[in-house]
Amino acid sequence: MSTVADKLAKKSSHKTSAKQVRLRLVYIDFWSAVKLSFLAAIAIAVVTVVAFVMVYLVITATGLIGEADKFFSSFSDGSVLLSQFINFPQVLAFSAVVAILNLVVVTVLGAVVAGIYNLAVKVTGGLLVGFTSN
């Protein structure tokens, strides 16, 4: 009897005629680039907030902020502590501000890169891309 592996081996031995097509990318739609870069920026913003929170949790779990307070109080009067400025709400607010700024910058950069590519196509003729069908 024939097993499934034998049937798959027979199927893979057939050489299908793959048609190759060469296309030239001569235009990137501005709004498509903005939408795609905005979605990428949202993903980066989520990663940024999670990374800030994780770093804060590791720093507080290891007691690094307390050690920094001891270090700073050794050469000051101890009235200003690092733990007054670095706590969870401040870290979360700072990470949100960084994420929002990053969101704006990445979205604008996506639009600018699309515009620059559309201008460069007029000089270079575009990007030649090859496709194949299996």
Coordinates of C-alpha atoms in Angstrom, one line a residue:
M1 CA 0.0 0.0 0.0
S2 CA 1.0 3.5 -0.6
T3 CA 1.6 5.8 2.3
V4 CA 0.8 9.5 2.5
A5 CA 4.6 10.2 2.4
D6 CA 4.8 8.3 -0.9
K7 CA 2.0 10.3 -2.4
L8 CA 3.6 13.6 -1.3
A9 CA 6.9 12.5 -2.7
K10 CA 5.2 11.8 -6.1
K11 CA 3.5 15.2 -6.0
S12 CA 6.7 17.1 -5.3
S13 CA 8.6 15.3 -8.1
H14 CA 6.3 16.9 -10.7
K15 CA 7.9 20.0 -12.2
T16 CA 5.2 22.6 -12.7
S17 CA 5.9 25.2 -15.2
A18 CA 6.3 28.4 -13.2
K19 CA 5.6 31.5 -15.1
Q20 CA 7.9 34.4 -14.2
V21 CA 6.8 38.0 -14.5
R22 CA 8.9 41.1 -14.2
L23 CA 7.1 44.1 -13.1
R24 CA 8.3 47.7 -12.4
L25 CA 7.1 49.6 -9.4
V26 CA 6.7 53.1 -10.6
Y27 CA 4.3 54.7 -8.0
I28 CA 3.5 54.3 -4.3
D29 CA 0.1 55.7 -3.4
F30 CA 0.5 58.4 -0.8
W31 CA -2.5 57.4 1.4
S32 CA -1.6 53.8 1.3
A33 CA 1.9 54.6 2.5
V34 CA 0.4 56.8 5.3
K35 CA -2.0 54.1 6.4
L36 CA 0.7 51.4 6.4
S37 CA 3.2 53.6 8.3
F38 CA 0.5 54.5 10.8
L39 CA -0.2 50.8 11.5
A40 CA 3.5 50.2 11.9
A41 CA 3.8 53.2 14.2
I42 CA 1.0 51.8 16.4
A43 CA 2.8 48.5 16.7
I44 CA 6.0 50.4 17.6
A45 CA 4.1 52.5 20.2
V46 CA 2.7 49.4 21.9
V47 CA 6.2 47.8 22.0
T48 CA 7.6 51.1 23.4
V49 CA 5.1 51.3 26.2
V50 CA 5.5 47.6 27.1
A51 CA 9.3 47.9 27.0
F52 CA 9.3 51.0 29.3
V53 CA 7.1 49.2 31.8
M54 CA 9.1 46.0 31.7
V55 CA 12.4 47.9 32.3
Y56 CA 10.8 49.8 35.2
L57 CA 9.5 46.6 36.7
V58 CA 13.0 45.0 36.4
I59 CA 14.7 48.1 37.9
T60 CA 12.3 48.1 40.9
A61 CA 12.5 44.4 41.4
T62 CA 16.3 44.5 41.6
G63 CA 16.2 47.5 44.0
L64 CA 18.3 49.7 41.7
I65 CA 16.3 52.8 42.5
G66 CA 16.8 52.3 46.2
E67 CA 20.5 51.9 45.7
A68 CA 20.6 55.1 43.5
D69 CA 18.8 56.9 46.3
K70 CA 21.5 55.8 48.8
F71 CA 24.2 56.9 46.3
F72 CA 22.7 60.4 45.7
S73 CA 22.0 60.9 49.4
S74 CA 25.6 60.1 50.3
F75 CA 26.8 63.4 48.7
S76 CA 23.6 65.5 49.2
D77 CA 21.4 66.3 52.1
G78 CA 18.9 63.6 51.1
S79 CA 16.0 66.0 50.5
V80 CA 15.8 65.0 46.8
L81 CA 15.4 61.3 46.1
L82 CA 15.3 59.6 42.8
S83 CA 12.3 57.5 43.8
Q84 CA 10.3 60.7 44.0
F85 CA 10.7 61.2 40.3
I86 CA 10.7 57.6 39.0
N87 CA 7.6 55.8 39.9
F88 CA 5.0 53.8 37.9
P89 CA 2.7 56.7 36.9
Q90 CA 5.6 58.9 35.7
V91 CA 7.1 56.0 33.8
L92 CA 3.8 55.2 32.2
A93 CA 3.2 58.9 31.3
F94 CA 6.7 59.3 29.9
S95 CA 6.4 56.1 27.8
A96 CA 3.0 57.3 26.5
V97 CA 4.5 60.7 25.4
V98 CA 7.4 59.0 23.7
A99 CA 5.0 56.5 22.0
I100 CA 2.8 59.4 20.7
L101 CA 5.7 61.4 19.4
N102 CA 7.1 58.2 17.8
L103 CA 3.7 57.6 16.2
V104 CA 3.7 61.0 14.6
V105 CA 7.3 60.8 13.4
V106 CA 7.0 57.3 11.9
T107 CA 3.7 58.2 10.1
V108 CA 5.2 61.4 8.6
L109 CA 8.4 59.5 7.7
G110 CA 6.3 56.9 5.8
A111 CA 4.6 59.6 3.8
V112 CA 7.9 61.4 3.1
V113 CA 9.6 58.2 1.9
A114 CA 6.7 57.5 -0.4
G115 CA 7.0 61.0 -1.8
I116 CA 10.7 60.7 -2.2
Y117 CA 10.3 57.4 -4.0
N118 CA 7.7 58.8 -6.3
L119 CA 10.1 61.6 -7.2
A120 CA 13.1 59.3 -7.6
V121 CA 11.1 57.1 -10.0
K122 CA 11.1 59.9 -12.5
V123 CA 14.9 59.8 -12.6
T124 CA 15.6 56.0 -12.2
G125 CA 12.5 54.5 -13.8
G126 CA 11.4 52.5 -10.8
L127 CA 12.2 49.3 -9.0
L128 CA 12.2 46.1 -11.1
V129 CA 10.5 43.3 -9.2
G130 CA 10.3 39.6 -10.3
F131 CA 7.3 37.4 -9.5
T132 CA 6.7 33.7 -10.1
S133 CA 3.6 31.6 -10.0
N134 CA 3.7 28.2 -8.4

